[in-house]
Amino acid sequence: AQSVTQLGSHVSVSEGALVLLRCNYSSSVPPYLFWYVQYPNQGLQLLLKYTSAATLVKGINGFEAEFKKSETSFHLTKPSAHMSDAAEYFCAVSDLYNFNKFYFGSGTKLNVKP
Amino acid sequence: DGGITQSPKYLFRKEGQNVTLSCEQNLNHDAMYWYRQDPGQGLRLIYYSQIVNDFQKGDIAEGYSVSREKKESFPLTVTSAQKNPTAFYLCASSIGQGRNEKLFFGSGTQLSVL
């Protein structure tokens, strides 16, 4: 089975600072990768998706992620954090043999300080 | 508006009782999913269904049951065999049909034990 590792269960940044949330996947073949965001007591919303068309993927709310095969990574970044970015972020990967099955990382809670 | 509706938002279970969580979607999606979310553990797949009248166990199916009699509905029953049911339960759907598309999530049900 695929697996996803998110380093850092909590990340704290100041407003206006760079946001970097880390995600590494385990797969011998590049999978499809996703980043989702969850606000308190809500479901998840898709931020962006990697499908092999381009290694740098731009998403909503100014977020982007870069796929690096050599590092098996798909880190999420945003140049300047906003207070509204405070939420929990999940990296996910689709199963190599069943695109209808997904595996999620343990999540990273982003805190943005004024 | 199209989306996924989960009910109730909060649910309490007495010991030895079975409870059913409702999930309805009007997105015309083939695939539906149930995830369990515990703090610090991310989302774990309980069951998923790729088509009506068919479903597969996920990673933590023990103590849970599902049915998929209609395309729009995918209820989850938490049985008395599930000894630690307290968690946030998320229902999701996707287009399915072998296509790698994003998941759409409901707003979740918080289940607690009395």
PDB file of C-alpha atoms in Angstrom:
ATOM      1  CA  ALA A   1       0.000   0.000   0.000  1.00  0.00           C
ATOM      2  CA  GLN A   2       1.032   3.575  -0.556  1.00  0.00           C
ATOM      3  CA  SER A   3       1.969   5.768   2.359  1.00  0.00           C
ATOM      4  CA  VAL A   4       2.376   9.469   2.942  1.00  0.00           C
ATOM      5  CA  THR A   5       4.524  11.124   5.593  1.00  0.00           C
ATOM      6  CA  GLN A   6       3.996  14.676   6.716  1.00  0.00           C
ATOM      7  CA  LEU A   7       6.858  16.039   8.784  1.00  0.00           C
ATOM      8  CA  GLY A   8       5.752  18.300  11.594  1.00  0.00           C
ATOM      9  CA  SER A   9       2.299  17.947  13.113  1.00  0.00           C
ATOM     10  CA  HIS A  10       2.317  21.659  13.974  1.00  0.00           C
ATOM     11  CA  VAL A  11       3.911  24.546  12.091  1.00  0.00           C
ATOM     12  CA  SER A  12       3.804  28.147  13.256  1.00  0.00           C
ATOM     13  CA  VAL A  13       4.663  31.146  11.069  1.00  0.00           C
ATOM     14  CA  SER A  14       4.222  34.891  11.310  1.00  0.00           C
ATOM     15  CA  GLU A  15       1.807  36.676   9.034  1.00  0.00           C
ATOM     16  CA  GLY A  16       3.625  37.543   5.817  1.00  0.00           C
ATOM     17  CA  ALA A  17       6.252  34.829   6.233  1.00  0.00           C
ATOM     18  CA  LEU A  18       6.877  31.873   3.951  1.00  0.00           C
ATOM     19  CA  VAL A  19       4.780  28.774   4.545  1.00  0.00           C
ATOM     20  CA  LEU A  20       6.435  25.390   3.943  1.00  0.00           C
ATOM     21  CA  LEU A  21       4.585  22.175   4.722  1.00  0.00           C
ATOM     22  CA  ARG A  22       6.404  18.940   3.994  1.00  0.00           C
ATOM     23  CA  CYS A  23       5.089  15.766   2.385  1.00  0.00           C
ATOM     24  CA  ASN A  24       6.965  12.649   1.308  1.00  0.00           C
ATOM     25  CA  TYR A  25       5.417   9.632  -0.376  1.00  0.00           C
ATOM     26  CA  SER A  26       6.511   6.033  -0.705  1.00  0.00           C
ATOM     27  CA  SER A  27       6.191   4.704  -4.205  1.00  0.00           C
ATOM     28  CA  SER A  28       8.463   3.340  -6.894  1.00  0.00           C
ATOM     29  CA  VAL A  29       6.230   4.878  -9.526  1.00  0.00           C
ATOM     30  CA  PRO A  30       5.183   8.544  -9.348  1.00  0.00           C
ATOM     31  CA  PRO A  31       1.626   8.555  -8.071  1.00  0.00           C
ATOM     32  CA  TYR A  32      -1.055  11.197  -8.228  1.00  0.00           C
ATOM     33  CA  LEU A  33      -0.671  13.559  -5.276  1.00  0.00           C
ATOM     34  CA  PHE A  34      -3.040  15.969  -3.595  1.00  0.00           C
ATOM     35  CA  TRP A  35      -3.065  18.644  -0.914  1.00  0.00           C
ATOM     36  CA  TYR A  36      -6.271  19.295   1.009  1.00  0.00           C
ATOM     37  CA  VAL A  37      -7.113  21.910   3.645  1.00  0.00           C
ATOM     38  CA  GLN A  38      -9.478  21.454   6.578  1.00  0.00           C
ATOM     39  CA  TYR A  39     -10.939  24.290   8.647  1.00  0.00           C
ATOM     40  CA  PRO A  40     -12.221  23.451  12.166  1.00  0.00           C
ATOM     41  CA  ASN A  41     -15.223  21.116  12.279  1.00  0.00           C
ATOM     42  CA  GLN A  42     -15.471  20.977   8.506  1.00  0.00           C
ATOM     43  CA  GLY A  43     -14.693  18.574   5.705  1.00  0.00           C
ATOM     44  CA  LEU A  44     -11.625  18.809   3.495  1.00  0.00           C
ATOM     45  CA  GLN A  45     -11.265  20.986   0.409  1.00  0.00           C
ATOM     46  CA  LEU A  46      -8.836  20.399  -2.444  1.00  0.00           C
ATOM     47  CA  LEU A  47      -5.963  22.897  -2.660  1.00  0.00           C
ATOM     48  CA  LEU A  48      -4.134  21.367  -5.603  1.00  0.00           C
ATOM     49  CA  LYS A  49      -3.420  18.151  -7.472  1.00  0.00           C
ATOM     50  CA  TYR A  50      -0.360  16.720  -9.228  1.00  0.00           C
ATOM     51  CA  THR A  51      -1.059  14.501 -12.219  1.00  0.00           C
ATOM     52  CA  SER A  52       2.327  14.437 -13.986  1.00  0.00           C
ATOM     53  CA  ALA A  53       1.521  17.273 -16.399  1.00  0.00           C
ATOM     54  CA  ALA A  54       3.880  19.714 -14.637  1.00  0.00           C
ATOM     55  CA  THR A  55       6.142  19.388 -11.621  1.00  0.00           C
ATOM     56  CA  LEU A  56       5.137  22.776 -10.200  1.00  0.00           C
ATOM     57  CA  VAL A  57       1.457  22.859  -9.434  1.00  0.00           C
ATOM     58  CA  LYS A  58      -0.436  26.004  -8.564  1.00  0.00           C
ATOM     59  CA  GLY A  59      -3.512  25.801  -6.382  1.00  0.00           C
ATOM     60  CA  ILE A  60      -6.073  28.014  -4.768  1.00  0.00           C
ATOM     61  CA  ASN A  61      -5.401  30.776  -2.236  1.00  0.00           C
ATOM     62  CA  GLY A  62      -1.839  31.336  -3.505  1.00  0.00           C
ATOM     63  CA  PHE A  63      -0.532  27.880  -2.579  1.00  0.00           C
ATOM     64  CA  GLU A  64       1.706  25.821  -4.819  1.00  0.00           C
ATOM     65  CA  ALA A  65       3.562  22.526  -4.569  1.00  0.00           C
ATOM     66  CA  GLU A  66       6.553  21.086  -6.382  1.00  0.00           C
ATOM     67  CA  PHE A  67       6.844  17.418  -7.244  1.00  0.00           C
ATOM     68  CA  LYS A  68      10.422  16.126  -6.865  1.00  0.00           C
ATOM     69  CA  LYS A  69      10.768  12.534  -7.951  1.00  0.00           C
ATOM     70  CA  SER A  70      14.376  12.226  -6.757  1.00  0.00           C
ATOM     71  CA  GLU A  71      13.305  13.204  -3.248  1.00  0.00           C
ATOM     72  CA  THR A  72       9.856  11.533  -3.382  1.00  0.00           C
ATOM     73  CA  SER A  73       8.502  14.810  -2.070  1.00  0.00           C
ATOM     74  CA  PHE A  74       5.544  17.080  -2.734  1.00  0.00           C
ATOM     75  CA  HIS A  75       6.002  20.019  -0.368  1.00  0.00           C
ATOM     76  CA  LEU A  76       3.375  22.763  -0.131  1.00  0.00           C
ATOM     77  CA  THR A  77       4.447  26.408  -0.103  1.00  0.00           C
ATOM     78  CA  LYS A  78       2.987  29.884   0.009  1.00  0.00           C
ATOM     79  CA  PRO A  79       5.211  32.977  -0.224  1.00  0.00           C
ATOM     80  CA  SER A  80       3.306  35.070   2.297  1.00  0.00           C
ATOM     81  CA  ALA A  81       1.087  33.660   5.029  1.00  0.00           C
ATOM     82  CA  HIS A  82      -2.270  35.205   5.832  1.00  0.00           C
ATOM     83  CA  MET A  83      -4.237  34.819   9.030  1.00  0.00           C
ATOM     84  CA  SER A  84      -6.962  33.026   7.079  1.00  0.00           C
ATOM     85  CA  ASP A  85      -4.469  30.267   6.165  1.00  0.00           C
ATOM     86  CA  ALA A  86      -4.619  28.887   9.708  1.00  0.00           C
ATOM     87  CA  ALA A  87      -6.023  25.383   9.251  1.00  0.00           C
ATOM     88  CA  GLU A  88      -4.955  21.759   9.037  1.00  0.00           C
ATOM     89  CA  TYR A  89      -3.368  20.565   5.809  1.00  0.00           C
ATOM     90  CA  PHE A  90      -3.332  17.018   4.511  1.00  0.00           C
ATOM     91  CA  CYS A  91      -1.214  15.459   1.817  1.00  0.00           C
ATOM     92  CA  ALA A  92      -2.790  12.504   0.009  1.00  0.00           C
ATOM     93  CA  VAL A  93      -1.807   9.988  -2.650  1.00  0.00           C
ATOM     94  CA  SER A  94      -3.905   7.768  -4.858  1.00  0.00           C
ATOM     95  CA  ASP A  95      -3.398   4.039  -4.975  1.00  0.00           C
ATOM     96  CA  LEU A  96      -1.251   2.982  -7.933  1.00  0.00           C
ATOM     97  CA  TYR A  97      -3.637   0.218  -8.973  1.00  0.00           C
ATOM     98  CA  ASN A  98      -6.944   1.679  -7.904  1.00  0.00           C
ATOM     99  CA  PHE A  99      -7.360   5.351  -8.658  1.00  0.00           C
ATOM    100  CA  ASN A 100     -10.515   5.356  -6.596  1.00  0.00           C
ATOM    101  CA  LYS A 101      -8.568   4.679  -3.393  1.00  0.00           C
ATOM    102  CA  PHE A 102      -6.634   7.354  -1.544  1.00  0.00           C
ATOM    103  CA  TYR A 103      -4.191   7.441   1.376  1.00  0.00           C
ATOM    104  CA  PHE A 104      -3.784  10.472   3.625  1.00  0.00           C
ATOM    105  CA  GLY A 105      -0.936  11.774   5.724  1.00  0.00           C
ATOM    106  CA  SER A 106      -1.414  12.534   9.408  1.00  0.00           C
ATOM    107  CA  GLY A 107      -1.872  16.240   8.791  1.00  0.00           C
ATOM    108  CA  THR A 108      -0.055  19.458   9.688  1.00  0.00           C
ATOM    109  CA  LYS A 109      -1.749  22.192  11.671  1.00  0.00           C
ATOM    110  CA  LEU A 110      -0.668  25.629  10.514  1.00  0.00           C
ATOM    111  CA  ASN A 111      -0.779  28.458  13.018  1.00  0.00           C
ATOM    112  CA  VAL A 112      -0.336  32.018  11.735  1.00  0.00           C
ATOM    113  CA  LYS A 113       0.796  34.617  14.266  1.00  0.00           C
ATOM    114  CA  PRO A 114      -0.102  38.280  13.818  1.00  0.00           C
TER     115      PRO A 114
ATOM    116  CA  ASP B   1     -26.007  23.533  -5.123  1.00  0.00           C
ATOM    117  CA  GLY B   2     -24.355  20.161  -5.581  1.00  0.00           C
ATOM    118  CA  GLY B   3     -22.615  18.635  -2.643  1.00  0.00           C
ATOM    119  CA  ILE B   4     -22.449  16.048   0.091  1.00  0.00           C
ATOM    120  CA  THR B   5     -24.707  16.144   3.119  1.00  0.00           C
ATOM    121  CA  GLN B   6     -23.827  14.326   6.297  1.00  0.00           C
ATOM    122  CA  SER B   7     -26.203  13.982   9.224  1.00  0.00           C
ATOM    123  CA  PRO B   8     -26.379  14.330  12.090  1.00  0.00           C
ATOM    124  CA  LYS B   9     -23.568  16.753  12.884  1.00  0.00           C
ATOM    125  CA  TYR B  10     -23.247  15.326  16.401  1.00  0.00           C
ATOM    126  CA  LEU B  11     -24.198  11.818  17.522  1.00  0.00           C
ATOM    127  CA  PHE B  12     -23.983  10.045  20.849  1.00  0.00           C
ATOM    128  CA  ARG B  13     -23.851   6.299  21.250  1.00  0.00           C
ATOM    129  CA  LYS B  14     -24.674   4.256  24.292  1.00  0.00           C
ATOM    130  CA  GLU B  15     -22.693   1.127  25.039  1.00  0.00           C
ATOM    131  CA  GLY B  16     -23.949  -1.857  23.054  1.00  0.00           C
ATOM    132  CA  GLN B  17     -25.892   0.307  20.640  1.00  0.00           C
ATOM    133  CA  ASN B  18     -25.599   0.445  16.866  1.00  0.00           C
ATOM    134  CA  VAL B  19     -25.783   3.885  15.282  1.00  0.00           C
ATOM    135  CA  THR B  20     -26.075   4.916  11.651  1.00  0.00           C
ATOM    136  CA  LEU B  21     -24.459   7.938  10.038  1.00  0.00           C
ATOM    137  CA  SER B  22     -26.115   9.313   6.942  1.00  0.00           C
ATOM    138  CA  CYS B  23     -24.331  10.465   3.777  1.00  0.00           C
ATOM    139  CA  GLU B  24     -26.129  11.746   0.684  1.00  0.00           C
ATOM    140  CA  GLN B  25     -24.645  13.257  -2.480  1.00  0.00           C
ATOM    141  CA  ASN B  26     -26.256  14.968  -5.475  1.00  0.00           C
ATOM    142  CA  LEU B  27     -23.094  15.204  -7.558  1.00  0.00           C
ATOM    143  CA  ASN B  28     -23.919  12.103  -9.601  1.00  0.00           C
ATOM    144  CA  HIS B  29     -20.641  10.571  -8.452  1.00  0.00           C
ATOM    145  CA  ASP B  30     -20.059   6.830  -8.743  1.00  0.00           C
ATOM    146  CA  ALA B  31     -17.554   6.459  -5.891  1.00  0.00           C
ATOM    147  CA  MET B  32     -18.237   7.137  -2.222  1.00  0.00           C
ATOM    148  CA  TYR B  33     -16.063   6.782   0.851  1.00  0.00           C
ATOM    149  CA  TRP B  34     -16.099   6.792   4.640  1.00  0.00           C
ATOM    150  CA  TYR B  35     -13.088   8.026   6.561  1.00  0.00           C
ATOM    151  CA  ARG B  36     -12.442   8.158  10.275  1.00  0.00           C
ATOM    152  CA  GLN B  37     -10.417  11.074  11.640  1.00  0.00           C
ATOM    153  CA  ASP B  38      -8.668  10.922  15.001  1.00  0.00           C
ATOM    154  CA  PRO B  39      -6.410  13.723  16.282  1.00  0.00           C
ATOM    155  CA  GLY B  40      -2.855  13.294  15.031  1.00  0.00           C
ATOM    156  CA  GLN B  41      -3.701  10.290  12.856  1.00  0.00           C
ATOM    157  CA  GLY B  42      -5.051  11.870   9.735  1.00  0.00           C
ATOM    158  CA  LEU B  43      -7.815  10.149   7.799  1.00  0.00           C
ATOM    159  CA  ARG B  44      -8.166   6.390   7.746  1.00  0.00           C
ATOM    160  CA  LEU B  45     -10.351   4.639   5.191  1.00  0.00           C
ATOM    161  CA  ILE B  46     -13.201   2.557   6.609  1.00  0.00           C
ATOM    162  CA  TYR B  47     -15.143   1.504   3.500  1.00  0.00           C
ATOM    163  CA  TYR B  48     -15.495   2.662  -0.062  1.00  0.00           C
ATOM    164  CA  SER B  49     -17.872   1.940  -2.892  1.00  0.00           C
ATOM    165  CA  GLN B  50     -17.089   2.331  -6.573  1.00  0.00           C
ATOM    166  CA  ILE B  51     -20.560   1.514  -7.826  1.00  0.00           C
ATOM    167  CA  VAL B  52     -24.066   0.842  -6.582  1.00  0.00           C
ATOM    168  CA  ASN B  53     -24.529  -2.493  -4.772  1.00  0.00           C
ATOM    169  CA  ASP B  54     -20.785  -2.952  -4.385  1.00  0.00           C
ATOM    170  CA  PHE B  55     -18.349  -1.866  -1.659  1.00  0.00           C
ATOM    171  CA  GLN B  56     -14.900  -2.773  -0.363  1.00  0.00           C
ATOM    172  CA  LYS B  57     -13.298  -2.745   3.059  1.00  0.00           C
ATOM    173  CA  GLY B  58     -10.726  -0.110   3.774  1.00  0.00           C
ATOM    174  CA  ASP B  59      -7.959  -0.261   6.335  1.00  0.00           C
ATOM    175  CA  ILE B  60     -10.129  -0.174   9.478  1.00  0.00           C
ATOM    176  CA  ALA B  61     -13.441  -1.834   8.553  1.00  0.00           C
ATOM    177  CA  GLU B  62     -13.830  -3.949  11.692  1.00  0.00           C
ATOM    178  CA  GLY B  63     -16.850  -2.894  13.720  1.00  0.00           C
ATOM    179  CA  TYR B  64     -18.433  -0.978  10.832  1.00  0.00           C
ATOM    180  CA  SER B  65     -20.896  -1.847   8.086  1.00  0.00           C
ATOM    181  CA  VAL B  66     -22.174  -0.035   4.994  1.00  0.00           C
ATOM    182  CA  SER B  67     -24.703  -0.387   2.207  1.00  0.00           C
ATOM    183  CA  ARG B  68     -24.954   1.166  -1.259  1.00  0.00           C
ATOM    184  CA  GLU B  69     -28.468   0.573  -2.487  1.00  0.00           C
ATOM    185  CA  LYS B  70     -28.719   3.916  -4.249  1.00  0.00           C
ATOM    186  CA  LYS B  71     -26.112   5.955  -6.085  1.00  0.00           C
ATOM    187  CA  GLU B  72     -26.835   8.985  -3.910  1.00  0.00           C
ATOM    188  CA  SER B  73     -26.606   7.318  -0.517  1.00  0.00           C
ATOM    189  CA  PHE B  74     -23.862   5.535   1.437  1.00  0.00           C
ATOM    190  CA  PRO B  75     -24.856   5.117   5.113  1.00  0.00           C
ATOM    191  CA  LEU B  76     -22.349   3.910   7.689  1.00  0.00           C
ATOM    192  CA  THR B  77     -23.379   1.839  10.704  1.00  0.00           C
ATOM    193  CA  VAL B  78     -21.107   1.823  13.713  1.00  0.00           C
ATOM    194  CA  THR B  79     -21.840  -1.446  15.453  1.00  0.00           C
ATOM    195  CA  SER B  80     -21.410  -2.423  19.088  1.00  0.00           C
ATOM    196  CA  ALA B  81     -18.344  -4.400  17.989  1.00  0.00           C
ATOM    197  CA  GLN B  82     -16.492  -1.115  17.458  1.00  0.00           C
ATOM    198  CA  LYS B  83     -15.036  -0.615  20.932  1.00  0.00           C
ATOM    199  CA  ASN B  84     -13.549   2.818  20.358  1.00  0.00           C
ATOM    200  CA  PRO B  85     -16.013   4.670  18.142  1.00  0.00           C
ATOM    201  CA  THR B  86     -15.357   8.215  19.336  1.00  0.00           C
ATOM    202  CA  ALA B  87     -14.051  10.090  16.299  1.00  0.00           C
ATOM    203  CA  PHE B  88     -14.925  12.536  13.550  1.00  0.00           C
ATOM    204  CA  TYR B  89     -16.397  10.705  10.559  1.00  0.00           C
ATOM    205  CA  LEU B  90     -16.093  12.104   7.063  1.00  0.00           C
ATOM    206  CA  CYS B  91     -17.984  10.982   3.991  1.00  0.00           C
ATOM    207  CA  ALA B  92     -16.579  11.765   0.552  1.00  0.00           C
ATOM    208  CA  SER B  93     -17.332  11.122  -3.094  1.00  0.00           C
ATOM    209  CA  SER B  94     -15.504  11.248  -6.404  1.00  0.00           C
ATOM    210  CA  ILE B  95     -16.390  10.765 -10.049  1.00  0.00           C
ATOM    211  CA  GLY B  96     -14.881   7.284  -9.914  1.00  0.00           C
ATOM    212  CA  GLN B  97     -14.926   5.205 -13.090  1.00  0.00           C
ATOM    213  CA  GLY B  98     -11.186   4.681 -12.759  1.00  0.00           C
ATOM    214  CA  ARG B  99     -10.507   8.372 -13.184  1.00  0.00           C
ATOM    215  CA  ASN B 100      -8.143  10.029 -10.773  1.00  0.00           C
ATOM    216  CA  GLU B 101     -10.231  12.919  -9.628  1.00  0.00           C
ATOM    217  CA  LYS B 102     -10.412  14.800  -6.373  1.00  0.00           C
ATOM    218  CA  LEU B 103     -12.539  13.903  -3.410  1.00  0.00           C
ATOM    219  CA  PHE B 104     -15.493  16.020  -2.363  1.00  0.00           C
ATOM    220  CA  PHE B 105     -16.119  15.920   1.384  1.00  0.00           C
ATOM    221  CA  GLY B 106     -19.109  16.390   3.605  1.00  0.00           C
ATOM    222  CA  SER B 107     -18.879  18.495   6.754  1.00  0.00           C
ATOM    223  CA  GLY B 108     -18.540  15.483   9.029  1.00  0.00           C
ATOM    224  CA  THR B 109     -20.254  13.797  11.972  1.00  0.00           C
ATOM    225  CA  GLN B 110     -18.727  13.844  15.445  1.00  0.00           C
ATOM    226  CA  LEU B 111     -19.565  10.586  17.218  1.00  0.00           C
ATOM    227  CA  SER B 112     -19.112  10.337  20.973  1.00  0.00           C
ATOM    228  CA  VAL B 113     -19.786   7.592  23.488  1.00  0.00           C
ATOM    229  CA  LEU B 114     -22.041   8.273  26.469  1.00  0.00           C
TER     230      LEU B 114
END
